[in-house]
Structures are given as structure tokens and as C-alpha cells.
XYZ file of C-alpha atoms in Angstrom:
103
model
C 76.527 96.999 158.894
C 73.230 95.136 159.001
C 71.622 97.564 156.527
C 74.522 97.062 154.136
C 73.972 93.265 154.099
C 70.240 93.716 153.522
C 70.980 96.072 150.620
C 73.358 93.576 149.023
C 70.833 90.747 149.435
C 68.093 92.906 147.913
C 70.355 93.791 144.972
C 71.272 90.134 144.380
C 67.655 88.981 144.577
C 66.662 91.708 142.107
C 69.438 90.633 139.730
C 68.289 87.014 140.096
C 64.699 87.918 139.208
C 65.810 89.886 136.133
C 68.088 87.021 135.095
C 65.306 84.445 135.482
C 62.957 86.591 133.407
C 65.416 86.865 130.514
C 66.373 83.179 130.756
C 62.702 82.232 130.434
C 62.182 84.655 127.556
C 65.253 83.486 125.617
C 64.344 79.857 126.279
C 60.949 80.406 124.672
C 62.594 82.081 121.682
C 65.069 79.215 121.249
C 62.288 76.617 121.404
C 60.252 78.570 118.843
C 63.239 78.780 116.481
C 63.819 75.047 116.880
C 60.190 74.311 115.979
C 60.409 76.618 112.958
C 63.603 74.919 111.762
C 61.959 71.485 112.069
C 58.983 72.683 110.012
C 61.306 74.129 107.362
C 63.232 70.870 107.201
C 59.991 68.977 106.629
C 59.139 71.315 103.739
C 62.641 70.977 102.291
C 62.399 67.188 102.542
C 59.138 67.207 100.597
C 60.566 69.479 97.908
C 63.692 67.345 97.647
C 61.601 64.224 97.053
C 59.451 66.035 94.493
C 62.454 67.346 92.558
C 64.118 63.920 92.665
C 61.005 62.331 91.155
C 60.971 64.900 88.338
C 64.663 64.370 87.624
C 64.162 60.608 87.325
C 61.855 61.100 84.348
C 63.841 60.705 81.108
C 63.942 63.722 78.803
C 63.588 63.081 75.066
C 64.097 66.669 73.957
C 67.673 67.722 73.166
C 67.188 71.470 73.314
C 69.946 73.456 75.023
C 67.378 75.374 77.036
C 65.751 72.199 78.336
C 69.121 70.743 79.327
C 70.015 73.995 81.111
C 66.744 73.926 83.057
C 67.416 70.329 84.079
C 70.895 71.288 85.263
C 69.402 74.169 87.256
C 66.897 71.808 88.838
C 69.730 69.432 89.767
C 71.632 72.333 91.342
C 68.507 73.337 93.274
C 68.134 69.780 94.504
C 71.733 69.697 95.730
C 71.270 73.129 97.342
C 68.209 71.904 99.217
C 70.191 68.931 100.467
C 73.085 71.208 101.455
C 70.820 73.577 103.419
C 69.069 70.707 105.168
C 72.403 69.152 106.121
C 73.722 72.460 107.444
C 70.583 73.077 109.494
C 70.701 69.651 111.087
C 74.380 69.924 112.011
C 74.315 73.425 113.510
C 75.359 72.218 116.952
C 78.305 70.170 115.705
C 81.770 71.537 115.064
C 82.173 69.599 111.819
C 81.232 71.293 108.575
C 79.105 69.318 106.163
C 80.120 70.214 102.627
C 78.384 68.754 99.634
C 80.434 67.925 96.549
C 78.945 70.922 94.729
C 78.918 73.209 97.773
C 76.235 75.835 98.316
C 75.594 76.582 94.645
């Protein structure tokens, strides 16, 4: 009976060591992903500001192609905002939906 208890204790301690190893490993991965997301959000914030500055400049050319490019830039700007909002609200149950959606 005594050997059986020692065997169970050894098995539980082994399972605890394996569990601690994987907890540590996954914790490092989660922290790395969080740092990467923060860096990406900083880049997206810079691009959003840059695109907003370009869109504030008045356009004096009435070409259809130029207007289409401006509309595409506006859609890109709203997409950047949408992605940044989604990445910052990952842990919340609410969905953040922009007026244009993820276009």
C-alpha cells in the first residue's frame, strides 16, 4: 500500500512539472504576442495619422481616377481604424463595428 501512494505522488509531481513547463512556455508566447500587437497598433496609428493628413488636402483635379483613388484611401483609413479597434477590444465580448465595416 505504501508503494502505491509513493507511485501516485510521483505521478502527480511529474504531471505538475510538465504543467508548469507548458504554463511558462505559453505565458511567454502570450506576452510576445501582446508586445507584437502593441507594436502593430503603433504602426497603424502612425499610418492613420498620415492618411488623415493627406485626405485633408483639397483636391483641385476632377478626374474620375483621382476621385476613385481618394475614395480608396478613405476606405483604407477606415479599415485601419476598424482593425485597430478590433485588436484593442479582443478581450471584450462587445463587437466594435465601424459604419463602413471591414471594407
